[in-house]
Coordinates of C-alpha atoms and ligand atoms in Angstrom, one line a residue:
M202 CA -43.1 -48.3 6.3
A203 CA -43.5 -47.0 2.7
L204 CA -43.8 -43.2 2.7
S205 CA -44.6 -41.4 -0.5
S206 CA -42.1 -38.7 -1.1
H207 CA -44.8 -36.2 -1.9
A208 CA -47.5 -36.7 0.7
P209 CA -47.1 -34.6 3.9
I210 CA -45.3 -36.2 6.8
P211 CA -47.1 -36.2 10.2
E212 CA -46.0 -33.4 12.5
L213 CA -46.5 -33.0 16.2
Y214 CA -47.7 -29.4 16.1
V215 CA -51.2 -28.4 17.2
S216 CA -53.1 -25.8 15.2
A217 CA -52.0 -22.1 15.6
E218 CA -55.2 -21.4 17.6
S219 CA -54.7 -24.3 20.0
A220 CA -51.0 -23.4 20.3
Q221 CA -52.0 -19.9 21.6
K222 CA -54.2 -21.4 24.3
L223 CA -51.7 -24.2 25.2
K224 CA -48.9 -21.7 25.5
I225 CA -50.8 -19.8 28.2
E226 CA -51.8 -23.0 30.0
A227 CA -48.2 -24.3 29.8
G228 CA -47.0 -21.1 31.6
N229 CA -48.3 -22.8 34.8
L230 CA -46.4 -26.1 34.3
L231 CA -43.1 -27.0 35.7
S232 CA -40.5 -26.2 33.0
W233 CA -37.4 -27.9 31.6
D234 CA -34.9 -25.6 29.9
L235 CA -33.7 -27.5 26.9
T236 CA -30.0 -27.9 26.1
P237 CA -28.9 -26.9 22.6
R238 CA -28.8 -30.6 21.6
Q239 CA -32.3 -31.2 23.0
T240 CA -33.6 -28.2 21.1
C241 CA -32.3 -29.6 17.9
D242 CA -33.9 -33.0 18.7
L243 CA -37.2 -31.4 19.6
E244 CA -37.3 -29.4 16.4
L245 CA -36.9 -32.6 14.3
L246 CA -39.4 -34.5 16.4
M247 CA -42.0 -31.8 16.0
N248 CA -41.6 -31.2 12.3
G249 CA -41.6 -34.9 11.4
G250 CA -37.9 -35.1 10.7
F251 CA -37.8 -38.0 13.2
Y252 CA -41.0 -39.7 12.0
P253 CA -42.2 -42.2 13.3
L254 CA -41.2 -40.9 16.8
K255 CA -44.0 -39.1 18.6
G256 CA -41.9 -37.8 21.4
F257 CA -38.8 -38.5 23.5
L258 CA -38.3 -42.2 23.8
G259 CA -39.9 -44.1 26.7
E260 CA -38.0 -46.9 28.5
A261 CA -39.3 -49.8 26.4
D262 CA -38.6 -48.0 23.1
Y263 CA -35.2 -46.9 24.4
D264 CA -34.2 -50.5 25.4
G265 CA -35.3 -51.7 21.9
V266 CA -33.4 -48.9 20.1
V267 CA -30.2 -49.5 22.1
E268 CA -30.3 -53.3 21.9
N269 CA -31.5 -53.8 18.3
M270 CA -32.4 -50.5 16.6
R271 CA -36.1 -51.2 16.9
L272 CA -38.9 -49.4 18.8
A273 CA -41.1 -51.5 21.0
D274 CA -43.6 -51.9 18.1
G275 CA -40.9 -53.4 15.9
S276 CA -40.3 -50.4 13.6
L277 CA -36.7 -49.5 12.8
W278 CA -35.1 -46.6 14.6
P279 CA -31.3 -46.5 15.2
M280 CA -30.7 -43.5 17.5
P281 CA -31.9 -43.0 21.1
I282 CA -33.7 -39.6 21.2
T283 CA -33.9 -39.1 24.9
L284 CA -34.6 -36.2 27.2
D285 CA -31.8 -36.3 29.8
V286 CA -32.4 -34.2 32.9
S287 CA -30.6 -33.6 36.2
E288 CA -31.5 -35.8 39.3
A289 CA -32.7 -32.7 41.1
F290 CA -35.3 -32.0 38.3
A291 CA -36.3 -35.6 38.0
E292 CA -37.2 -35.7 41.7
K293 CA -39.9 -33.1 41.0
V294 CA -41.7 -35.0 38.3
E295 CA -43.5 -38.4 38.0
P296 CA -45.0 -40.3 35.0
G297 CA -48.4 -38.7 34.4
T298 CA -47.1 -35.1 34.8
D299 CA -47.0 -32.6 31.9
I300 CA -44.0 -30.3 31.7
A301 CA -43.2 -27.3 29.5
L302 CA -40.2 -27.5 27.3
R303 CA -38.5 -24.1 26.9
D304 CA -35.6 -23.0 24.7
Q305 CA -32.6 -21.2 26.1
E306 CA -34.4 -17.8 26.0
G307 CA -37.3 -19.3 28.0
V308 CA -39.8 -19.5 25.0
I309 CA -42.2 -22.5 25.5
L310 CA -41.8 -24.8 22.4
A311 CA -43.7 -27.9 23.5
I312 CA -45.3 -29.9 26.2
L313 CA -44.0 -33.2 27.2
S314 CA -46.5 -35.6 28.8
I315 CA -44.2 -37.8 30.9
S316 CA -44.9 -41.5 30.5
D317 CA -41.5 -42.8 31.7
K318 CA -38.7 -41.8 34.0
W319 CA -35.6 -44.0 34.5
V320 CA -31.9 -44.0 35.1
P321 CA -30.3 -45.4 32.0
N322 CA -27.3 -47.6 31.9
K323 CA -25.0 -45.2 30.0
S324 CA -22.1 -47.6 29.6
N325 CA -24.4 -50.1 27.9
E326 CA -25.8 -47.3 25.7
A327 CA -22.3 -46.3 24.8
E328 CA -21.2 -49.9 23.9
K329 CA -24.3 -50.7 21.9
V330 CA -25.0 -47.4 20.1
F331 CA -21.6 -46.0 19.7
G332 CA -19.5 -49.2 19.6
A333 CA -17.4 -48.5 22.7
D334 CA -17.6 -47.0 26.2
D335 CA -14.7 -44.7 25.3
V336 CA -14.9 -40.9 26.0
A337 CA -12.7 -40.3 23.0
H338 CA -16.0 -40.7 21.1
P339 CA -17.7 -37.2 21.3
A340 CA -21.2 -38.7 21.9
V341 CA -19.9 -41.0 24.6
N342 CA -18.2 -38.1 26.2
Y343 CA -21.4 -36.1 26.0
L344 CA -23.3 -39.0 27.5
H345 CA -21.1 -39.4 30.5
N346 CA -20.0 -35.8 31.1
T347 CA -22.8 -33.5 29.8
A348 CA -26.0 -35.4 29.7
G349 CA -28.1 -35.6 32.9
K350 CA -28.4 -38.8 34.9
V351 CA -32.1 -39.4 34.4
Y352 CA -34.2 -39.8 31.2
L353 CA -37.8 -38.6 30.8
G354 CA -39.8 -40.0 28.0
G355 CA -43.3 -39.4 26.5
P356 CA -45.3 -37.9 23.7
V357 CA -44.6 -34.3 22.7
T358 CA -47.3 -31.7 21.8
G359 CA -45.6 -29.1 19.6
I360 CA -46.5 -25.5 20.2
Q361 CA -43.9 -23.6 18.1
Q362 CA -40.7 -24.2 16.1
P363 CA -37.5 -23.0 17.7
V364 CA -36.7 -19.6 16.4
H365 CA -33.7 -19.2 14.0
Y366 CA -32.4 -15.8 13.0
D367 CA -29.7 -17.0 10.6
F368 CA -30.1 -18.2 7.0
K369 CA -33.9 -18.3 7.5
A370 CA -34.6 -18.7 3.8
R371 CA -32.4 -21.8 3.6
R372 CA -34.1 -23.7 6.4
D373 CA -36.9 -26.1 5.4
T374 CA -39.1 -28.4 7.4
P375 CA -39.7 -31.9 5.9
N376 CA -43.1 -30.7 4.6
E377 CA -41.7 -27.5 3.2
L378 CA -39.1 -29.5 1.3
R379 CA -41.8 -31.9 0.1
A380 CA -43.9 -29.0 -1.1
F381 CA -40.9 -27.5 -2.9
F382 CA -40.2 -30.8 -4.7
R383 CA -43.8 -31.0 -5.7
K384 CA -43.8 -27.5 -7.0
V385 CA -40.7 -27.9 -9.2
G386 CA -41.8 -31.4 -10.2
W387 CA -38.8 -33.3 -8.9
Q388 CA -39.5 -37.0 -8.6
K389 CA -36.1 -38.4 -7.9
I390 CA -33.8 -36.4 -5.5
V391 CA -30.5 -37.5 -4.0
A392 CA -29.4 -35.9 -0.8
F393 CA -25.9 -35.1 0.2
Q394 CA -25.2 -34.9 3.9
T395 CA -22.2 -32.9 5.1
R396 CA -20.7 -31.2 8.1
N397 CA -17.7 -29.8 6.2
P398 CA -17.2 -27.1 3.6
L399 CA -17.7 -28.3 0.0
H400 CA -14.4 -28.8 -1.9
R401 CA -13.9 -30.0 -5.5
A402 CA -14.0 -33.7 -4.5
H403 CA -17.4 -33.3 -2.9
Q404 CA -18.7 -31.5 -6.0
E405 CA -17.4 -34.3 -8.2
L406 CA -19.0 -36.9 -5.9
T407 CA -22.4 -35.1 -5.9
F408 CA -22.4 -34.7 -9.6
R409 CA -21.6 -38.3 -10.1
A410 CA -24.2 -39.4 -7.6
A411 CA -26.9 -37.3 -9.3
R412 CA -25.9 -38.7 -12.7
E413 CA -25.9 -42.3 -11.4
A414 CA -29.3 -42.0 -9.8
Q415 CA -30.6 -39.9 -12.7
A416 CA -31.8 -37.6 -10.0
N417 CA -31.9 -34.0 -8.9
L418 CA -29.5 -33.0 -6.1
L419 CA -30.2 -31.7 -2.6
I420 CA -27.2 -30.4 -0.7
H421 CA -28.4 -30.9 2.8
P422 CA -25.7 -29.8 5.3
V423 CA -26.1 -30.1 9.1
V424 CA -26.2 -26.8 10.9
G425 CA -27.4 -28.0 14.3
M426 CA -24.5 -29.5 16.2
T427 CA -21.6 -31.3 14.5
K428 CA -18.3 -32.7 15.8
P429 CA -16.6 -30.4 18.3
G430 CA -13.8 -28.5 16.4
D431 CA -15.6 -28.4 13.1
V432 CA -15.8 -25.3 11.0
D433 CA -18.7 -23.2 12.4
H434 CA -21.9 -23.4 10.4
F435 CA -22.0 -19.6 9.6
T436 CA -18.7 -20.0 7.7
R437 CA -19.8 -23.3 6.1
V438 CA -23.1 -21.9 4.8
R439 CA -21.2 -19.0 3.3
C440 CA -18.9 -21.6 1.6
Y441 CA -21.9 -23.5 0.3
E442 CA -23.5 -20.4 -1.1
A443 CA -20.2 -19.5 -2.8
V444 CA -20.2 -22.8 -4.7
L445 CA -23.9 -23.1 -5.5
D446 CA -23.5 -21.4 -8.9
K447 CA -21.1 -24.2 -9.9
Y448 CA -24.1 -26.5 -9.9
P449 CA -26.9 -26.4 -12.5
Q450 CA -29.5 -24.2 -10.9
S451 CA -32.5 -26.2 -12.2
T452 CA -31.4 -29.5 -10.7
T453 CA -29.7 -28.5 -7.5
H454 CA -31.1 -27.1 -4.2
L455 CA -29.4 -26.2 -0.9
S456 CA -31.3 -26.6 2.3
L457 CA -30.0 -26.6 5.9
L458 CA -30.8 -29.3 8.5
N459 CA -30.9 -28.4 12.1
L460 CA -29.7 -31.8 13.3
A461 CA -27.5 -32.5 16.3
M462 CA -25.1 -35.2 15.0
R463 CA -23.8 -37.9 17.3
M464 CA -21.0 -39.1 15.0
A465 CA -22.2 -42.7 15.4
G466 CA -20.9 -44.0 12.0
P467 CA -23.2 -46.8 10.8
R468 CA -26.1 -46.2 13.0
E469 CA -25.9 -42.5 12.3
A470 CA -25.9 -43.2 8.5
L471 CA -29.0 -45.2 8.9
W472 CA -30.6 -42.4 11.0
H473 CA -29.5 -39.8 8.4
A474 CA -31.1 -41.9 5.6
M475 CA -34.4 -42.1 7.5
I476 CA -34.4 -38.3 8.2
R477 CA -33.8 -37.7 4.5
R478 CA -36.6 -40.1 3.6
N479 CA -38.8 -38.0 5.9
H480 CA -37.8 -34.9 4.0
G481 CA -39.1 -36.4 0.8
L482 CA -35.8 -37.6 -0.7
T483 CA -35.6 -40.8 -2.7
H484 CA -31.8 -41.3 -2.7
F485 CA -29.1 -40.7 -0.2
I486 CA -25.3 -40.6 -0.6
V487 CA -23.2 -42.6 1.8
G488 CA -19.4 -42.1 1.3
R489 CA -16.4 -43.4 3.1
D490 CA -16.5 -43.3 6.9
H491 CA -19.9 -41.6 7.1
A492 CA -20.3 -39.6 10.3
G493 CA -17.0 -41.1 11.7
P494 CA -15.9 -39.8 15.1
G495 CA -12.2 -40.1 14.5
K496 CA -9.8 -42.3 16.6
N497 CA -10.6 -44.0 19.8
S498 CA -8.3 -43.7 22.9
Q499 CA -6.1 -46.5 21.5
G500 CA -5.6 -44.5 18.3
Q501 CA -7.8 -46.8 16.2
D502 CA -10.8 -45.9 14.1
F503 CA -14.1 -46.6 15.9
Y504 CA -15.7 -48.0 12.7
G505 CA -14.6 -49.6 9.5
P506 CA -14.5 -47.2 6.5
Y507 CA -17.5 -48.8 4.8
D508 CA -19.5 -50.2 7.7
A509 CA -22.0 -47.4 7.3
Q510 CA -22.7 -48.3 3.7
E511 CA -23.2 -52.0 4.7
L512 CA -25.7 -51.1 7.4
V513 CA -27.7 -48.7 5.2
R514 CA -27.7 -51.3 2.3
K515 CA -29.2 -53.9 4.6
H516 CA -32.1 -51.7 5.6
Q517 CA -32.7 -49.4 2.6
D518 CA -35.8 -51.3 1.4
E519 CA -37.4 -51.2 4.8
I520 CA -36.7 -47.5 5.1
G521 CA -37.8 -46.6 1.6
I522 CA -34.8 -44.7 0.4
R523 CA -32.0 -45.9 -2.0
M524 CA -28.4 -45.5 -1.0
V525 CA -25.9 -44.2 -3.5
D526 CA -22.6 -45.5 -2.2
F527 CA -19.3 -43.9 -3.0
K528 CA -15.7 -44.6 -2.4
Q529 CA -13.4 -41.7 -1.4
M530 CA -12.8 -39.4 -4.3
V531 CA -9.1 -38.7 -5.1
Y532 CA -7.4 -36.4 -7.5
V533 CA -5.3 -38.0 -10.3
Q534 CA -2.6 -35.5 -11.3
E535 CA -1.9 -36.8 -14.9
K536 CA -5.6 -36.8 -15.8
A537 CA -6.3 -33.5 -13.9
Q538 CA -9.5 -35.2 -12.8
Y539 CA -11.1 -36.8 -9.7
F540 CA -11.6 -40.6 -9.5
P541 CA -13.2 -42.9 -6.9
E542 CA -10.5 -44.6 -4.9
G543 CA -10.1 -48.1 -6.5
E544 CA -10.8 -46.8 -10.1
V545 CA -7.5 -44.8 -10.3
P546 CA -5.6 -45.7 -13.5
E547 CA -2.5 -47.9 -12.8
G548 CA 0.7 -46.0 -11.9
A549 CA -1.1 -42.6 -11.8
T550 CA -0.1 -40.0 -9.2
V551 CA -2.9 -39.6 -6.6
L552 CA -3.1 -36.3 -4.7
N553 CA -5.2 -35.9 -1.6
I554 CA -5.4 -33.3 1.2
S555 CA -6.9 -34.7 4.4
G556 CA -9.0 -32.6 6.7
T557 CA -6.1 -32.4 9.2
E558 CA -3.7 -31.3 6.4
L559 CA -6.2 -28.6 5.3
R560 CA -6.5 -27.3 8.8
R561 CA -2.7 -27.2 9.1
R562 CA -2.4 -25.2 5.9
L563 CA -5.0 -22.8 7.0
R564 CA -3.4 -22.5 10.4
E565 CA 0.0 -21.8 9.0
G566 CA -1.2 -19.6 6.1
L567 CA 0.1 -22.1 3.5
E568 CA -1.1 -22.5 -0.1
I569 CA -4.2 -24.5 -0.8
P570 CA -4.1 -25.7 -4.4
E571 CA -6.9 -25.0 -7.0
W572 CA -7.3 -28.7 -7.7
F573 CA -8.4 -29.2 -4.2
S574 CA -10.9 -26.4 -3.6
F575 CA -12.5 -23.3 -5.1
P576 CA -10.8 -20.0 -4.5
E577 CA -14.1 -18.6 -3.0
V578 CA -14.3 -21.4 -0.4
V579 CA -10.6 -21.0 0.5
A580 CA -11.0 -17.2 0.9
E581 CA -14.0 -17.7 3.1
L582 CA -12.1 -20.3 5.3
R583 CA -9.1 -18.0 5.5
R584 CA -11.4 -15.2 6.7
T585 CA -12.5 -17.3 9.7
S586 CA -9.4 -19.3 10.3
P587 CA -6.6 -16.8 10.4
P588 CA -3.1 -18.4 10.7
R589 CA -2.4 -19.6 14.2
A590 CA -0.1 -16.8 15.1
K591 CA -3.1 -14.5 14.8
Q592 CA -5.7 -16.7 16.5
G593 CA -6.8 -16.5 20.1
F594 CA -5.7 -19.2 22.6
T595 CA -5.9 -20.1 26.3
V596 CA -3.0 -21.1 28.6
F597 CA -4.5 -23.0 31.5
F598 CA -2.2 -23.4 34.5
T599 CA -3.3 -26.0 37.1
G600 CA -1.6 -27.0 40.3
L601 CA -1.8 -27.0 44.1
S602 CA -2.3 -23.8 46.1
G603 CA 1.0 -22.1 46.4
S604 CA 2.6 -24.1 43.6
G605 CA 3.6 -20.9 41.7
K606 CA 0.8 -20.8 39.2
S607 CA -0.1 -17.1 39.7
T608 CA 3.5 -16.0 39.7
I609 CA 4.4 -17.8 36.5
A610 CA 1.1 -16.7 34.9
N611 CA 1.9 -13.1 35.7
A612 CA 5.4 -13.4 34.3
L613 CA 3.9 -15.0 31.1
M614 CA 1.3 -12.2 30.8
V615 CA 4.0 -9.5 30.9
K616 CA 6.1 -11.3 28.3
L617 CA 3.2 -11.7 26.0
M618 CA 2.2 -8.0 26.5
E619 CA 5.7 -7.0 25.7
M620 CA 5.4 -8.9 22.3
G621 CA 2.1 -7.2 21.6
G622 CA -0.4 -8.1 18.8
R623 CA -3.2 -9.6 20.9
P624 CA -5.0 -8.5 24.1
V625 CA -4.0 -10.6 27.1
T626 CA -6.3 -11.3 30.1
L627 CA -5.2 -13.0 33.3
L628 CA -7.9 -15.1 35.1
D629 CA -6.1 -15.8 38.3
G630 CA -7.7 -18.2 40.8
D631 CA -7.9 -15.7 43.7
V632 CA -9.0 -12.8 41.4
V633 CA -11.8 -14.9 39.8
R634 CA -13.0 -16.0 43.3
K635 CA -13.3 -12.3 44.2
H636 CA -15.1 -11.0 41.1
L637 CA -16.8 -14.0 39.4
S638 CA -17.3 -16.6 42.1
S639 CA -17.5 -14.8 45.4
E640 CA -20.5 -16.9 46.6
L641 CA -18.7 -20.2 46.0
G642 CA -16.9 -22.5 48.4
F643 CA -14.6 -25.4 47.8
S644 CA -16.9 -28.4 47.5
K645 CA -16.5 -30.5 44.3
E646 CA -19.7 -28.9 43.0
H647 CA -18.6 -25.4 43.7
R648 CA -15.1 -25.9 42.3
D649 CA -16.6 -27.3 39.1
I650 CA -18.9 -24.3 38.7
N651 CA -15.9 -22.0 39.4
I652 CA -13.7 -23.7 36.7
K653 CA -16.5 -23.8 34.2
R654 CA -17.0 -20.1 34.6
I655 CA -13.4 -19.5 34.0
G656 CA -13.6 -21.8 31.0
Y657 CA -16.5 -19.9 29.6
V658 CA -14.8 -16.5 29.9
A659 CA -11.6 -17.9 28.4
S660 CA -13.5 -19.4 25.5
E661 CA -15.1 -16.1 24.8
I662 CA -11.7 -14.4 24.9
T663 CA -10.2 -17.1 22.7
K664 CA -13.1 -16.9 20.2
N665 CA -12.5 -13.2 19.8
G666 CA -8.8 -13.5 19.1
G667 CA -7.4 -12.7 22.5
I668 CA -5.1 -14.6 24.9
A669 CA -6.6 -15.9 28.1
I670 CA -4.2 -17.0 30.9
C671 CA -6.0 -19.0 33.6
A672 CA -4.5 -19.9 36.9
P673 CA -6.9 -21.8 39.2
I674 CA -6.2 -25.0 41.1
A675 CA -8.7 -26.9 38.9
P676 CA -8.2 -30.3 40.7
Y677 CA -10.5 -32.5 38.6
T678 CA -9.6 -34.1 35.3
A679 CA -13.1 -34.2 33.9
T680 CA -13.7 -30.5 34.5
R681 CA -10.4 -29.6 32.9
R682 CA -11.4 -31.7 30.0
A683 CA -14.8 -29.9 29.7
V684 CA -13.0 -26.6 29.7
R685 CA -10.6 -27.8 27.0
E686 CA -13.5 -28.7 24.8
M687 CA -15.2 -25.4 25.3
I688 CA -12.0 -23.6 24.3
E689 CA -10.9 -25.9 21.5
A690 CA -14.0 -25.0 19.6
Y691 CA -12.4 -21.6 19.0
G692 CA -8.6 -21.9 19.4
A693 CA -5.8 -23.7 21.1
F694 CA -5.8 -24.9 24.7
I695 CA -2.5 -25.3 26.4
E696 CA -2.6 -27.0 29.8
V697 CA 0.4 -26.3 32.0
H698 CA 0.8 -28.4 35.0
V699 CA 2.7 -26.5 37.7
A700 CA 4.0 -29.7 39.3
T701 CA 5.3 -28.4 42.7
S702 CA 4.9 -31.2 45.2
V703 CA 2.5 -30.8 48.2
E704 CA 5.5 -31.1 50.5
E705 CA 7.2 -28.1 48.8
C706 CA 4.0 -26.1 48.7
E707 CA 3.5 -26.7 52.4
R708 CA 7.1 -25.8 53.2
R709 CA 6.6 -22.5 51.3
D710 CA 3.1 -21.9 52.7
R711 CA 3.0 -18.4 51.3
K712 CA -0.4 -17.6 52.5
G713 CA -0.3 -19.6 55.7
L714 CA -3.2 -21.8 54.5
Y715 CA -1.5 -25.1 54.8
K716 CA -0.9 -24.6 58.5
L717 CA -4.6 -23.7 58.9
A718 CA -5.6 -26.8 56.8
R719 CA -3.4 -29.1 59.0
E720 CA -5.0 -27.6 62.1
G721 CA -8.4 -28.4 60.5
K722 CA -9.3 -24.7 60.4
I723 CA -9.8 -24.9 56.6
K724 CA -11.8 -27.9 55.4
E725 CA -11.5 -29.5 52.0
F726 CA -8.1 -28.1 51.4
T727 CA -6.6 -29.4 48.1
G728 CA -3.6 -31.7 48.7
I729 CA -4.3 -32.0 52.4
S730 CA -7.9 -33.0 52.8
D731 CA -9.2 -32.8 49.3
P732 CA -8.1 -34.5 46.1
Y733 CA -5.9 -33.2 43.3
E734 CA -5.9 -35.2 40.1
A735 CA -2.7 -34.3 38.3
P736 CA -2.9 -34.0 34.5
V737 CA -1.6 -37.1 32.7
K738 CA -0.7 -35.5 29.4
P739 CA -0.6 -31.7 29.8
E740 CA 0.9 -29.7 26.9
L741 CA 3.6 -28.7 29.4
R742 CA 4.7 -29.7 32.9
V743 CA 6.9 -27.2 34.8
E744 CA 8.9 -28.1 37.9
T745 CA 9.3 -25.0 40.1
E746 CA 11.7 -26.6 42.6
G747 CA 15.1 -25.4 41.6
T748 CA 13.9 -23.4 38.5
D749 CA 13.2 -19.7 38.7
V750 CA 9.9 -18.1 37.6
D751 CA 11.4 -16.4 34.6
S752 CA 12.6 -19.7 33.1
C753 CA 9.2 -21.4 33.9
A754 CA 7.4 -18.6 32.0
H755 CA 10.0 -19.0 29.2
Q756 CA 9.2 -22.7 28.9
V757 CA 5.6 -21.8 28.3
L758 CA 6.7 -19.3 25.6
L759 CA 8.7 -22.0 23.9
T760 CA 5.7 -24.3 23.9
L761 CA 3.6 -21.6 22.4
E762 CA 6.2 -21.0 19.7
S763 CA 6.5 -24.7 18.9
M764 CA 2.7 -24.7 18.4
G765 CA 2.9 -21.8 16.0
L766 CA 0.8 -19.6 18.4
I767 CA 3.5 -16.9 18.7
K768 CA 6.2 -16.0 16.2
A769 CA 9.8 -15.8 17.5
Ligands
PPS957 S1 -10.5 -24.4 42.5 O1 -10.5 -25.7 43.1 O2 -9.8 -24.4 41.2 O3 -11.9 -23.8 42.3 O4 -9.7 -23.4 43.4 P1 -9.3 -21.9 43.2 O5 -10.4 -21.1 42.8 O6 -8.1 -21.9 42.2 O7 -8.7 -21.5 44.6 C1 -8.2 -20.2 44.8 C2 -7.5 -19.9 46.1 O8 -8.4 -20.3 47.2 C3 -7.6 -20.5 48.3 N1 -8.3 -21.6 49.1 C4 -8.3 -22.9 48.9 N2 -7.6 -23.7 48.0 C5 -7.9 -25.0 48.0 N3 -8.7 -25.6 48.9 C6 -9.4 -24.9 49.8 N4 -10.2 -25.5 50.7 C7 -9.2 -23.5 49.8 N5 -9.7 -22.5 50.6 C8 -9.1 -21.3 50.1 C9 -6.2 -20.9 47.8 O9 -5.3 -20.0 48.3 C10 -6.3 -20.8 46.3 O10 -5.2 -20.0 45.9 P2 -4.0 -20.4 45.0 O11 -3.9 -19.2 44.0 O12 -4.2 -21.7 44.2 O13 -2.8 -20.4 45.9

């Protein structure tokens, strides 16, 4: 599949005139509201970033991609680009139907002509595509806990691009980038993919790669969706802009890619290379542990550090883009210079600051040396990552009804207010049910909605630097995990299990509910006729039997202090 880097890439959009007409017609179709990830996927499908795909994968293509990275016609494609929907929505459509695809504001972006509808084997997809059916992998977790149960596939007719209000001038479609390369006369261009701020090691690596390939450089960071917990893209783009003048202007360009990453290591690297090929690039940098998802639930890496390079090397001729492979760059103190790992002079002192260490230093307000990064980048990061003692966080109490959650949560709130510094909000189970969730009952579905609402409010409070204290029963592990993820994108999440036994709660029966539950007058009562999945590894477990409220609240304060969230 040889693609010239200068000729336009096929897009899925109809002409502006037809788009107007189609948009009106599509108003009568059944609509699917795209998730943020699906919106990212759709944008790259429509603008040719995912060429040769013509829509969301149908079942035969999906099977081929999952099993051996090939579409049904034999062409290479490593990543399942699927439209997952709920069972309730899937029931309303059949192959042969057209549906409108809308963004989160309700704008119609495209029409999907459904050719296939099926229930995928998600565990198989996890094993084959991501290497393990382990929810420690962010994409596997997404697959099992966020994605809908049913997939719809079929060709897409593009009506309009998703709208972006941020960094508009820095976003380019594949054809816009191709046109830019034509205009400036660049023949060889090497792309650098990143989801992190650029530090000196990256600059050194990109310089070397461009020199080695005798090519111009495109810094092509992902601003769609990256790994949960990454530095947000607004901050990152400000960081990229801050270092751009350290590159020669006539040979370097910065463009933003609205990709939703999966962190799939080798397969992802191959996918990234194909996307770059589609954007008109001739070379692509693959470093150590490209798109690595971190550790699995056994504490081991999901992929070998150079597996991604191996896979891209194997397929680079077929794709039509050359890989520029790199070892990790490390700083050699005596030479005051960066070297690729493995080329370090014998006996020299190697300095390196890992991502985790960098986050620790930012969190604790510690020094970040000049050899590691640029002062402008560090200043930008410090602006958005204040030290932990100034960041927002959420304390999430969970336990049976009557276990003492609310009482401890109240005591904790008062203690934190006494300290001052950050606003404190208490989202107590009963209070939330009155103000936010008054229409909900206690089925699993309703409890999940209730907890996710609490999680959403807490995540907003955390994002804006406040302290949220939540005290619902929250009986299900998966739901608590989803809330943890929502919050950890912005700050710390401290799960506190109030481990009062059901016998003790029933003995206390402060609200008289256990009696009613025993008599069958309250159905689905947690601990009596409904499940409670106790947290396995909460940040703190408090026992209330024989311990007073004040000391339980104090245990929470000590935990917060040990995590650097409050100062003694
Ligand atoms: S959940 O599962 O997290 O949504 O529950 P939550 O919103 O925290 O529950 C709040 C209070 O509702 C009372 N209540 C019940 N609890 C459990 N099961 C059933 N069926 C039920 N019906 C009413 C109960 O008093 C909870 O109060 P707490 O504050 O936990 O004592």
